[in-house]
XYZ file of C-alpha atoms in Angstrom:
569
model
C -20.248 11.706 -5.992
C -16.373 10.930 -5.392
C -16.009 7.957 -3.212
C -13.106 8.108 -2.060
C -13.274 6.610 0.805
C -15.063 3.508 -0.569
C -12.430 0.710 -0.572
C -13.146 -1.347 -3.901
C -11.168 -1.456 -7.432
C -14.875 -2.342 -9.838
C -18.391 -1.592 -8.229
C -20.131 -4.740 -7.778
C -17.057 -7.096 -7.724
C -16.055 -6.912 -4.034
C -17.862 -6.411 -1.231
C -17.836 -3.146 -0.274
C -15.643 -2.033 2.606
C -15.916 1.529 3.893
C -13.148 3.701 6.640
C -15.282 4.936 9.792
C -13.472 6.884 12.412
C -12.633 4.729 15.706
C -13.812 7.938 17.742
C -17.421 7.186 17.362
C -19.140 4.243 18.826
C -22.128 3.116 16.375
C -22.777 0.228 17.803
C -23.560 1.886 21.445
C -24.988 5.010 19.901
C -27.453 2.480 18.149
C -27.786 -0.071 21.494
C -29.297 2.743 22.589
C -31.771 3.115 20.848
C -34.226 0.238 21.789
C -35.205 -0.700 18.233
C -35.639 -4.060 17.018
C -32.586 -6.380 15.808
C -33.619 -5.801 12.104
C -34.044 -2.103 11.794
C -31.113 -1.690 14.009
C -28.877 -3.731 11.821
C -30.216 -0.922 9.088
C -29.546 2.012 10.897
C -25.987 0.959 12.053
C -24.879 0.017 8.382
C -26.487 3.108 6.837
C -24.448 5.256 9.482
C -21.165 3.451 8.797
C -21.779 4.682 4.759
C -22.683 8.156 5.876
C -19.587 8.620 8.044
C -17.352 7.188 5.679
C -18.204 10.328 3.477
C -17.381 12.682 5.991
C -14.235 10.946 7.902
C -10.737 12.285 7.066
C -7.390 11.117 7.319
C -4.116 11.383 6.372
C -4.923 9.712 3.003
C -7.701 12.225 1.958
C -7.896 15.461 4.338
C -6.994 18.173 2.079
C -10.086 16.885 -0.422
C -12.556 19.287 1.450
C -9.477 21.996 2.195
C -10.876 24.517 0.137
C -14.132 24.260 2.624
C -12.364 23.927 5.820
C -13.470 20.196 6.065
C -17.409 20.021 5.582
C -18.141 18.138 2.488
C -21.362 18.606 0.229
C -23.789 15.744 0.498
C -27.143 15.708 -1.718
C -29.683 15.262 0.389
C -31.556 13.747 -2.862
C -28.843 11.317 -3.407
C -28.816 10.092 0.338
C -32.776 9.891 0.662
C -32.543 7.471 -2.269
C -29.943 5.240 -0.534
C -30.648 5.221 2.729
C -34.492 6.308 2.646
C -35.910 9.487 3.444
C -36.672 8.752 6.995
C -33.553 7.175 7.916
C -31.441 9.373 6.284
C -33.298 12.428 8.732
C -32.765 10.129 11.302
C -28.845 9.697 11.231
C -28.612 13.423 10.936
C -30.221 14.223 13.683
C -28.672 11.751 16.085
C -25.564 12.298 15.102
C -26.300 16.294 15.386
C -27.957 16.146 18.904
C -26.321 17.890 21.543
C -24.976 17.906 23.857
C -22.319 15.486 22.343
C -22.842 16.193 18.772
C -20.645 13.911 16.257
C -21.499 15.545 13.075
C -21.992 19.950 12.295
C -23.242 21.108 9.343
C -22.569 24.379 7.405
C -25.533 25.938 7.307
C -25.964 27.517 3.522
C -27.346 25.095 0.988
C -26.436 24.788 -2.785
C -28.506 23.445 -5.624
C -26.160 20.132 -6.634
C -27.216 21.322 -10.238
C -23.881 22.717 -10.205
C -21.740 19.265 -11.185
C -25.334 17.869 -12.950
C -26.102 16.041 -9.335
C -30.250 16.254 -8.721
C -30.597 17.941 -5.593
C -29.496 20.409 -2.642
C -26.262 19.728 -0.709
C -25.689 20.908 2.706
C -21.682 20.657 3.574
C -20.571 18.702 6.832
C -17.922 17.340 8.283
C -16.844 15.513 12.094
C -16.599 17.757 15.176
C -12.969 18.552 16.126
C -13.560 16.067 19.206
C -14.102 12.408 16.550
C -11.903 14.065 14.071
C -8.845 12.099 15.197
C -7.885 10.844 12.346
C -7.798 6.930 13.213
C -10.293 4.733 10.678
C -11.357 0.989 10.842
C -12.705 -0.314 8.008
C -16.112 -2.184 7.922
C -17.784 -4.270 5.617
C -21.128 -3.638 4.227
C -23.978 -6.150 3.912
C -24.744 -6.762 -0.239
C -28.316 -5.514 0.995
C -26.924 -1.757 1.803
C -24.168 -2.066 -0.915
C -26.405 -2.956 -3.803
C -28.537 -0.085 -2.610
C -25.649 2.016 -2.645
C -24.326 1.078 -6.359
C -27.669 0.897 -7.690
C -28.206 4.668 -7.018
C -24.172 5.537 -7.223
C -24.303 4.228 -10.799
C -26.430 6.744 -11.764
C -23.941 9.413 -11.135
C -21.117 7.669 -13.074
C -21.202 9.857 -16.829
C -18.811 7.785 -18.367
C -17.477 3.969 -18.512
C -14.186 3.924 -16.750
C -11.185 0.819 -17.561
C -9.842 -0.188 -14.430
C -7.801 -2.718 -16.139
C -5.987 -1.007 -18.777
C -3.369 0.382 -15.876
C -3.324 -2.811 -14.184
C 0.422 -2.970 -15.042
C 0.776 0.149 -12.754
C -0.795 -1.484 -9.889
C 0.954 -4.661 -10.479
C 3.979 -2.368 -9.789
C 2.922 -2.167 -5.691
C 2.917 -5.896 -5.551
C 6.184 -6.933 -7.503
C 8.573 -4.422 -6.194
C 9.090 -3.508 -2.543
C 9.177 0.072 -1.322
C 11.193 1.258 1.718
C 13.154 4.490 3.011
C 16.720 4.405 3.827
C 16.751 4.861 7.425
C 18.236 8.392 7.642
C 14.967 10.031 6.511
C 14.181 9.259 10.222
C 17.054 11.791 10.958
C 15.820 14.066 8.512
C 12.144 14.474 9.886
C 13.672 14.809 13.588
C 15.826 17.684 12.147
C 13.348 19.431 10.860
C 10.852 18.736 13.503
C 13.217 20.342 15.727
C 13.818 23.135 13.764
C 10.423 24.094 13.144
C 9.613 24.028 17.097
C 12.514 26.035 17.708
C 10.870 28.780 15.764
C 8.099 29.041 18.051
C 7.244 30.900 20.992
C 5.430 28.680 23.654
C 1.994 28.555 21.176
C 0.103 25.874 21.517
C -1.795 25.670 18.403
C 1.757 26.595 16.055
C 3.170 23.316 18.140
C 0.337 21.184 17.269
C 0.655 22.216 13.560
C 4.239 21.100 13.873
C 3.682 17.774 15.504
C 0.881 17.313 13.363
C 3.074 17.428 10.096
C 5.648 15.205 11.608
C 3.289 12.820 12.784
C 1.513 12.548 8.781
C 5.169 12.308 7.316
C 5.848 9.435 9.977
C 2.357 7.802 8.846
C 3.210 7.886 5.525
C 6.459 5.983 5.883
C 5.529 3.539 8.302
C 2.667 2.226 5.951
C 4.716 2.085 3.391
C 7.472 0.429 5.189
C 5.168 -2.283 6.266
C 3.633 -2.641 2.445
C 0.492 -1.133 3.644
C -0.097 0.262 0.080
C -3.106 1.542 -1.670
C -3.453 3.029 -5.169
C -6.363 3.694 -7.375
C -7.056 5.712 -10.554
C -9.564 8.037 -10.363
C -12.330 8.168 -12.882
C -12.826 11.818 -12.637
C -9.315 12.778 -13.144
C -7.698 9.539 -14.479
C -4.933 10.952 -12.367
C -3.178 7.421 -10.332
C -3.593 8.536 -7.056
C -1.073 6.080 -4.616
C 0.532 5.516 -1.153
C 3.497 7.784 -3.020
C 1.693 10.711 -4.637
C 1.078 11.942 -0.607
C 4.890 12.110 -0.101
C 6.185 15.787 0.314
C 8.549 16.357 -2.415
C 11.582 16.622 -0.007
C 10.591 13.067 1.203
C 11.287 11.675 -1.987
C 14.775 11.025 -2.421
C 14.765 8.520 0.498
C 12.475 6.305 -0.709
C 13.672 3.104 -1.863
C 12.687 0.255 -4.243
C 14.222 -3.157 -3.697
C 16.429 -1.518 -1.635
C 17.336 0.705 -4.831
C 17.077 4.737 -5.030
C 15.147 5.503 -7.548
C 15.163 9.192 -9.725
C 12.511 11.584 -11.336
C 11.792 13.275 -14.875
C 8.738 15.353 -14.232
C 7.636 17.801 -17.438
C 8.059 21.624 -16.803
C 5.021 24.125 -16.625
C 3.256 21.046 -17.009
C -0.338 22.801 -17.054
C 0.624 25.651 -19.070
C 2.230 23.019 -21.471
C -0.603 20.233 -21.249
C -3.147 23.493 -22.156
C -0.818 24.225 -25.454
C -1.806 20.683 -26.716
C -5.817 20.526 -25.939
C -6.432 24.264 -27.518
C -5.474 22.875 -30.934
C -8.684 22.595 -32.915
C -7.210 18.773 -33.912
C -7.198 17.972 -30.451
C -11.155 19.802 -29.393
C -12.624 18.399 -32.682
C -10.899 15.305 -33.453
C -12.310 11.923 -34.221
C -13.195 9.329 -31.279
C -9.966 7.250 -30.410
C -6.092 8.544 -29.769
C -5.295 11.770 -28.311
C -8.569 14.135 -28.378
C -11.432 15.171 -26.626
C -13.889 13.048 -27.348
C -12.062 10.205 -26.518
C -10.248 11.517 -23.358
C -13.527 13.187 -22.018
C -16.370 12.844 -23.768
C -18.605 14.433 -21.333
C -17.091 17.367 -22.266
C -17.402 16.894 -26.093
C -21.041 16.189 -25.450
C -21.419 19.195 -23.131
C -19.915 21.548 -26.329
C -21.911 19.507 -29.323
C -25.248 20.212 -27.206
C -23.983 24.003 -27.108
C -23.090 24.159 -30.416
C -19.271 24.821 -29.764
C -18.915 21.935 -31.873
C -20.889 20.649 -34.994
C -21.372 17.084 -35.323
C -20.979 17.534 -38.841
C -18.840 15.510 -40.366
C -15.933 17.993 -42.319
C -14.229 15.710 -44.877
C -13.299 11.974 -44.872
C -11.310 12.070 -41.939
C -14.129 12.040 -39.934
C -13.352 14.672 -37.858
C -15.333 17.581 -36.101
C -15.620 20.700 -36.657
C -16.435 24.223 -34.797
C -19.328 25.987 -35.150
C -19.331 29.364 -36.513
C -21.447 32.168 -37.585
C -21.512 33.223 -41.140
C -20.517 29.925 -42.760
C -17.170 30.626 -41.546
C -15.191 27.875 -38.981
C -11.713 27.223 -38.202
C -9.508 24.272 -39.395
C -6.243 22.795 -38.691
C -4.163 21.183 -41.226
C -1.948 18.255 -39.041
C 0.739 16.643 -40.257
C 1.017 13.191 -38.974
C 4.527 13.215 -40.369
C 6.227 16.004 -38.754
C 3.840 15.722 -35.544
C 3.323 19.707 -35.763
C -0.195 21.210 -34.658
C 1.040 24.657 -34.108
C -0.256 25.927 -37.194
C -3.591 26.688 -35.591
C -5.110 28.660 -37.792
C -4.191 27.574 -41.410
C -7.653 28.976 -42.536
C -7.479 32.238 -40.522
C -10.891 33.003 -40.249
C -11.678 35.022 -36.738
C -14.863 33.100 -35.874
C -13.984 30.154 -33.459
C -17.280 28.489 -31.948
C -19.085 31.454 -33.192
C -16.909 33.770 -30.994
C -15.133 36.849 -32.864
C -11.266 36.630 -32.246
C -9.018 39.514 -33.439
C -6.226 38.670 -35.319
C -3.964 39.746 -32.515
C -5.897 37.013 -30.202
C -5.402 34.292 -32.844
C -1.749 35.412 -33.645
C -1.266 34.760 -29.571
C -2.410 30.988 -29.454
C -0.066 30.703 -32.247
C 1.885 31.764 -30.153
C 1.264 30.533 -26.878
C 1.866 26.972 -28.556
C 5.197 28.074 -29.992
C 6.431 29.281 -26.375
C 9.653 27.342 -24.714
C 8.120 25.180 -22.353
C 11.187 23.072 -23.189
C 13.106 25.748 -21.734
C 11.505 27.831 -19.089
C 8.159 29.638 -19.352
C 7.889 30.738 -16.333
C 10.838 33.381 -17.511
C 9.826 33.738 -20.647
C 6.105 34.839 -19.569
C 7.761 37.264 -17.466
C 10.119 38.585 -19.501
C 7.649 38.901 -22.595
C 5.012 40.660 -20.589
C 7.806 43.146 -19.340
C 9.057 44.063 -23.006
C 5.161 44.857 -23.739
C 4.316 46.979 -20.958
C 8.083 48.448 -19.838
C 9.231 49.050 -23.312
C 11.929 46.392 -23.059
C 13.285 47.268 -20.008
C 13.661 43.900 -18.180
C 13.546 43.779 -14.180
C 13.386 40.329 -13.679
C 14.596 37.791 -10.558
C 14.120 34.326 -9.725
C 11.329 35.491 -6.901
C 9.244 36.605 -9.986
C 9.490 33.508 -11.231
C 8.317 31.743 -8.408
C 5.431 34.016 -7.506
C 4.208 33.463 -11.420
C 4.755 29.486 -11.240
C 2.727 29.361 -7.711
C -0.046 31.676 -9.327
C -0.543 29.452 -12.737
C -3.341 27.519 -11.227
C -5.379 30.629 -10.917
C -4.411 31.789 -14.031
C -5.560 28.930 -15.865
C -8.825 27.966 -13.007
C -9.953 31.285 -11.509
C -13.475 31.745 -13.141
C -14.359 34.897 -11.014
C -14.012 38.265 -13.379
C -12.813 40.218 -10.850
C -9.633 38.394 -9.618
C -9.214 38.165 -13.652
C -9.274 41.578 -14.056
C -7.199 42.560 -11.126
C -4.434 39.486 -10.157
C -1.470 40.861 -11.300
C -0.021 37.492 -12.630
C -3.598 36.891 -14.683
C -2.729 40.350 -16.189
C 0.409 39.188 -17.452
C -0.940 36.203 -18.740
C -3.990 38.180 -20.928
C -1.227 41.105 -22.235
C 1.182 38.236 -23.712
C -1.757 35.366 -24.363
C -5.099 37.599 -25.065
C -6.336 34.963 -27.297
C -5.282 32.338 -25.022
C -7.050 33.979 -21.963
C -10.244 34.442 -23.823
C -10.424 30.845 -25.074
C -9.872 29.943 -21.166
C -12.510 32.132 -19.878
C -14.884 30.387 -22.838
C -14.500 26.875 -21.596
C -15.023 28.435 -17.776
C -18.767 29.601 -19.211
C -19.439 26.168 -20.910
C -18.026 23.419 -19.164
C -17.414 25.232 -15.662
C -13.172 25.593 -14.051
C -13.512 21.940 -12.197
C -14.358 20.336 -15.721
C -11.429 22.190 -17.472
C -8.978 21.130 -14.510
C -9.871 17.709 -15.123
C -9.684 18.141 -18.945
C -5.873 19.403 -18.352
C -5.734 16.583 -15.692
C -6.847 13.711 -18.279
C -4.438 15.012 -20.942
C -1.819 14.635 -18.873
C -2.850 11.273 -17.480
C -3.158 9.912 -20.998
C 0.441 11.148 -22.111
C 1.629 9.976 -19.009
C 0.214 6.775 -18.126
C -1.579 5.319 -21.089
C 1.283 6.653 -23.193
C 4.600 6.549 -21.949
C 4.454 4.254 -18.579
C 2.453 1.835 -20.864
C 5.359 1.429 -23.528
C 8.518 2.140 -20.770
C 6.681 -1.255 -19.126
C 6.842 -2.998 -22.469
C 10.359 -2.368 -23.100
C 11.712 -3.043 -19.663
C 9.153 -4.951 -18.071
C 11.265 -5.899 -15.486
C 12.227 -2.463 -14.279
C 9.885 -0.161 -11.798
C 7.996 2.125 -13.202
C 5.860 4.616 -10.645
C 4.346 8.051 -11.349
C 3.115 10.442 -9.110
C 0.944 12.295 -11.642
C 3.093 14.409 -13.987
C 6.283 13.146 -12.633
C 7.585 9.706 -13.185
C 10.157 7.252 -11.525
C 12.041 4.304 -12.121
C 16.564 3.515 -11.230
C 18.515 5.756 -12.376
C 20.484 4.032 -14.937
C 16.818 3.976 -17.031
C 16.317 7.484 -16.956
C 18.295 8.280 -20.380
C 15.325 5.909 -21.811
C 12.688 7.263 -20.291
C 13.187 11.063 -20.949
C 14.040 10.506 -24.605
C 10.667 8.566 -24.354
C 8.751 11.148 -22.988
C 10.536 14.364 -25.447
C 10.039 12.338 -28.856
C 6.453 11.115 -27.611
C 5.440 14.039 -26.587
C 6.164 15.367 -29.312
C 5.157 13.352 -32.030
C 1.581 13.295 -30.536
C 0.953 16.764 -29.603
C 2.807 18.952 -31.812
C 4.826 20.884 -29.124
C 7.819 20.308 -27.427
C 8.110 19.131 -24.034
C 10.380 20.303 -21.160
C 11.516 18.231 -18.518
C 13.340 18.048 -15.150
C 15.854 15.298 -13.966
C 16.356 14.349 -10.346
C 18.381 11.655 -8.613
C 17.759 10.217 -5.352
C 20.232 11.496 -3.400
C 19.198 11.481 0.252
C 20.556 14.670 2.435
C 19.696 14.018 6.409
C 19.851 17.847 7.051
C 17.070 19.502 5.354
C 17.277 22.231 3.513
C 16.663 26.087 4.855
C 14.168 26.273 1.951
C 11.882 23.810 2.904
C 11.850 24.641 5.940
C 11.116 28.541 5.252
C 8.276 26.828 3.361
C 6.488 24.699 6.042
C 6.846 27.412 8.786
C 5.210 29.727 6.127
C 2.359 28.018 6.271
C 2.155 27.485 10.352
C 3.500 31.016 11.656
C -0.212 32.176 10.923
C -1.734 29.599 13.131
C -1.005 31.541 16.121
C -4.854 31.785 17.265
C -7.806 29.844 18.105
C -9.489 31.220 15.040
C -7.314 30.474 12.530
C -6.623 27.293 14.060
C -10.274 26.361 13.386
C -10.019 27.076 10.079
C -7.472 24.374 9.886
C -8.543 21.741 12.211
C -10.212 19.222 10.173
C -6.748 18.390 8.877
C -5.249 18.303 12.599
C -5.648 14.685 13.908
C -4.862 14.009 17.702
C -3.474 10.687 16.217
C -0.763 12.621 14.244
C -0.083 15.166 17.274
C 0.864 12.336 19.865
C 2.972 10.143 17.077
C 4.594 13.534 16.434
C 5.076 14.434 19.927
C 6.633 10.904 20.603
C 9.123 10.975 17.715
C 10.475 14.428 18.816
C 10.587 13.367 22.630
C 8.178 16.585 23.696
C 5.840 17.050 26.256
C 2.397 18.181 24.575
C-alpha cells in the first residue's frame, strides 16, 4: 500500500503523523457513541488512519484520477490493523445516512493484482468533507506499531532514505520564493479563462479551483512550508516543486536567484532504449541494471524463466532463457560505452520467444534512433516513408498528438487499443520488435511494474547519478529536480548538461537529448497555455461530468480563487 499521506521519512523512527480532513468531526462522531474512554480512544485513532487513506488535497488529488477519487483499500490488510470488528465498524458509521462521510464503489477486485492478499473495495470522501483542508494528527505508538507491523509486510524491497539526503538537504539550505509578478500572471489568466465562459457554474468553479491550487502552491512555498520525499515504488523525488505547472516555473526563485532547466527529450522513449539492452535485463547486481534498480522485477522474470540464474562466463552476469540451447548475448564495451549492438550473437530466441530478424533488426534500431535530436519527428516521418511510400505529410500538430500519446504507447496493455490507436500503429510498423518486447513485459510483470521500471531508470541516471556528482563538484550551488528535469542558476547549466550528455552516455550506450530553459518570467501568459487549461474545463459544462471531476474540486481552492480574482461565487 502507498502511504502517501503518512507523514514520516523511516517507519519506526518518528511518530507517526497522519492528514485528516477538517470537514469531519471524529471526536463528536465518536462522543456519540457512549463507549467507554478506552475503546473510544481506539476507535477515534483507527478512524484518523482510515481517513488519512482516503483524504485528498492539493498535494495528492490526481493519485486516484484515473478512478474519479475512490481509492482501493484491502479489506484483508485493514482487518489486520485495525481488527475485523472495528474495521466493519468505521465503515459503517462513516457510511450511515443520512449524513454519510465516506461512499464506496461498489465492484470489488481481488488485491492479487499488485501481490496484496485480499479484496479491495474503492472509496473515497463525499463531495460535502471533500474540501480539501487537512490537520495533521499524531498517532499513539500503540496504533502505529500496529500499523508498521502489518505495513512492513507489504514493503518487497529495502529502500535508502539516506543516500538522497543531499537532495533534501537542498529544501533546508536554500530558500525558495516567486518574484512577485507571478501574482499578475495567475490574475491574468484567471481572468482570461472566466471570460471564456458563459454564466456556468460548474466551468467557473473549475476555474477558481485551478487558481486557488496554483495560489496554494506558492503561498506554502513562500512561507517554507516544504515537503519532499522519495518514493520507494518509483524512486521518483516527489517535492513541494514537482506540483508546479510548467508555466509556473520560471518565477520561482532561489535565494532570490532565477534558476533554469535541462530536462532530457522523449525521456520515456529514450529511458526504454537503455533497459531493453540484454546488459542492462541480465546484468550483474550493482551499477546500472535490473537487478539492482528493481529486483522485484528480476525475481518476478528468474521465477518465469525469462531469465536463467545461470551464471554465463566470469563476469557474472545473467543470461536469457531460450529454447533450443539457443540465448541472446551482448558484447559491451566499457570503453566506448556502446550497448547498441544488441544482438552480437543473432540468434531469434529471446526468453524463449521467436523474434524475426526484421523484429531484432528494429531494437537495433530503435536504440540507434535520434533521441538527441527529435524522435517525436523522426517516428513520424519513418512510419510515413513505410506506409506512404516516402511521401512525407508531416506538421508540428503531428508531433504533438504522437508526444501526448507515448504513454499509451509504451503502458496500454489492452490488445485492442494496441491494435487500433493510430499512434501505437506507428510505433509497431517502425519498432515491431520493440512493440513485441513491450507487450512481453505487460504479460510478465504487468504495465504499472514496467512504468516504474522506466521510472527507476530514470531516477537512478538522474538522481543517484548526475545530481549526486553535480552536488560534489559544486556543493555550494542548488541543485533541484523535478523528476526528469533538473535545476540549478543559470551560469551552471553549461556544467550540468555536459554532465548529463557524457554520463548518459557512457553508462547506457545511447545518446541523450536535452532541452535548455532559462527563467525568464513573462506576467502575460501565453495564448497556448491558456488554450490548454480551457481544454480541459470547456467539457465541464454539466452536473455529470462535473462529478466525474469533483474529488479534485476543493471548496477551499474555489473561495481562495474567488478572492484573488475579486468574483462573486
Amino acid at each position: 500500500m502507498n502511504e502517501n499521506n503518512i507523514q514520516r521519512d523511516k517507519m519506526n523512527t518518528k511518530p507517526m503523523r497522519v492528514q485528516v480532513p477538517t470537514s469531519v468531526n471524529v471526536k463528536e462522531l465518536v462522543r456519540g457513541l457512549n463507549l467507554s474512554r478506552t475503546r473510544s480512544e481506539s476507535i477515534k485513532n483507527k478512524m484518523y488512519y482510515f481517513l488519512s487513506l482516503l483524504v485528498l488535497t492539493n498535494d495528492n488529488y490526481n493519485l486516484n484520477e484515473k478512478s474519479e477519487g475512490y481509492r482501493n483499500i484491502s479489506s484483508v490488510l485493514m482487518r489486520k490493523i485495525m481488527g475485523r470488528k472495528d474495521y466493519y465498524f468505521i465503515i459503517k458509521l462513516l457510511s450511515n445516512p443520512p449524513d454519510p462521510i465516506i461512499e464506496s464503489k461498489r465492484s470489488w477486485r481481488s488485491s492479487n493484482n499488485g501481490s496484496r492478499d485480499g479484496f479491495c473495495i474503492g472509496y473515497r470522501l463525499t463531495q460535502k468533507y471533500n474540501t480539501g483542508e487537512v490537520e495533521y494528527k499524531t498517532l499513539p505508538d500503540k496504533t502505529q506499531n500496529r500499523i508498521i507491523k502489518h505495513l512492513k509486510d507489504e514493503l518487497k524491497e529495502p529502500f535508502d532514505y539516506d543516500k538522497y539526503q543531499f537532495l533534501y538537504n537542498q529544501f533546508k539550505t536554500h530558500t525558495l520564493s516567486f518574484d512577485p509578478s507571478v501574482y499578475d500572471y495567475i490574475r491574468s489568466f484567471g481572468h482570461s479563462l472566466l471570460s471564456r465562459i458563459n454564466d456556468n457554474e460548474y466551468q467557473t468553479s473549475m476555474v477558481l479551483n485551478l487558481i486557488g491550487r496554483w495560489l496554494y502552491y506558492i503561498e506554502r512555498i513562500e512561507n517554507q512550508d516544504l515537503w519532499y520525499k522519495v518514493s520507494p515504488d518509483n524512486h521518483r523525488l516527489n517535492s513541494s516543486i514537482t506540483h508546479l505547472k510548467k508555466n509556473l516555473r520560471p518565477f520561482l526563485l532561489c535565494d532570490g536567484k532565477s534558476m533554469g532547466m535541462i530536462d532530457i527529450s522523449a525521456s520515456q522513449p529514450y529511458f526504454l532504449s537503455s533497459v531493453i539492452s540484454n546488459n542492462f535485463l541480465a546484468g550483474n547486481s550493482g551499477g546500472f541494471n535490473l537487478q539492482s534498480i528493481y529486483p522485484e522485477v528480476f525475481d518476478i522474470l528468474v521465477s518465469k524463466g525469462c531469465i536463467s540464474s545461470t551464471r554465463m562466463d566470469s563476469s557474472n552476469s545473467f543470461e536469457y532463457a531460450s529454447y533450443s540451447g539457443c540465448s541472446m548475448q551482448t558484447d559491451f564495451n566499457n570503453n566506448s560505452g556502446s550497448s547498441t549492438g544488441l544482438i552480437q550473437y543473432s540468434h531469434s530466441f529471446m526468453w524463449g520467444l521467436f523474434f524475426e530478424e526484421y523484429e531484432l533488426e528494429s531494437i537495433k534500431r530503435y536504440q540507434a534512433s535520434p533521441f538527441e535530436d527529435d524522435f517525436y519527428s523522426y517516428l513520424i516521418k519513418s512510419s510515413q516513408r513505410i506506409s506512404e511510400d516516402n511521401v512525407i505529410d508531416f506538421n508540428p500538430a503531428m508531433r504533438k498528438k504522437l508526444k501526448d500519446n507515448i504513454m499509451y504507447i509504451l503502458f496500454d496493455s489492452n490488445g485492442k487499443h494496441r491494435n487500433n490507436n493510430e499512434h501505437i500503429k506507428m510505433f509497431q510498423r517502425v519498432y515491431p520488435g520493440v512493440d513485441k518486447w513491450i507487450c512481453y513485459l505487460h504479460k510478465h510483470i504487468g504495465s504499472d511494474k514496467f512504468a516504474y521500471l522506466l521510472q527507476r531508470t530514470e531516477s537512478y541516471l538522474v538522481l543517484d547519478l548526475i545530481t549526486g556528482e553535480f552536488h560534489e563538484k559544486f556543493p555550494v550551488q542548488p541543485i533541484f529536480t523535478i523528476h526528469d528535469a533538473v535545476y540549478t542558476y543559470e551560469e551552471y547549466l553549461p556544467d550540468l548538461q555536459s554532465l548529463i550528455l557524457e554520463r548518459f552516455y557512457e553508462i547506457t550506450g545511447v545518446r541523450v537529448g536535452v532541452k535548455t530553459t532559462f527563467g525568464k518570467s513573462n506576467p502575460e501568459p501565453k495564448p497556448e497555455d491558456i488554450n490548454l487549461e480551457w481544454a480541459k474545463i470547456k467539457p465541464i459544462s454539466t452536473r455529470k461530468n462535473f462529478e466525474k471531476v469533483f474529488p479534485g474540486v476543493f471548496i477551499y481552492n474555489i473561495n481562495r480563487g474567488a478572492e484573488f480574482l475579486k468574483i462573486l461565487v
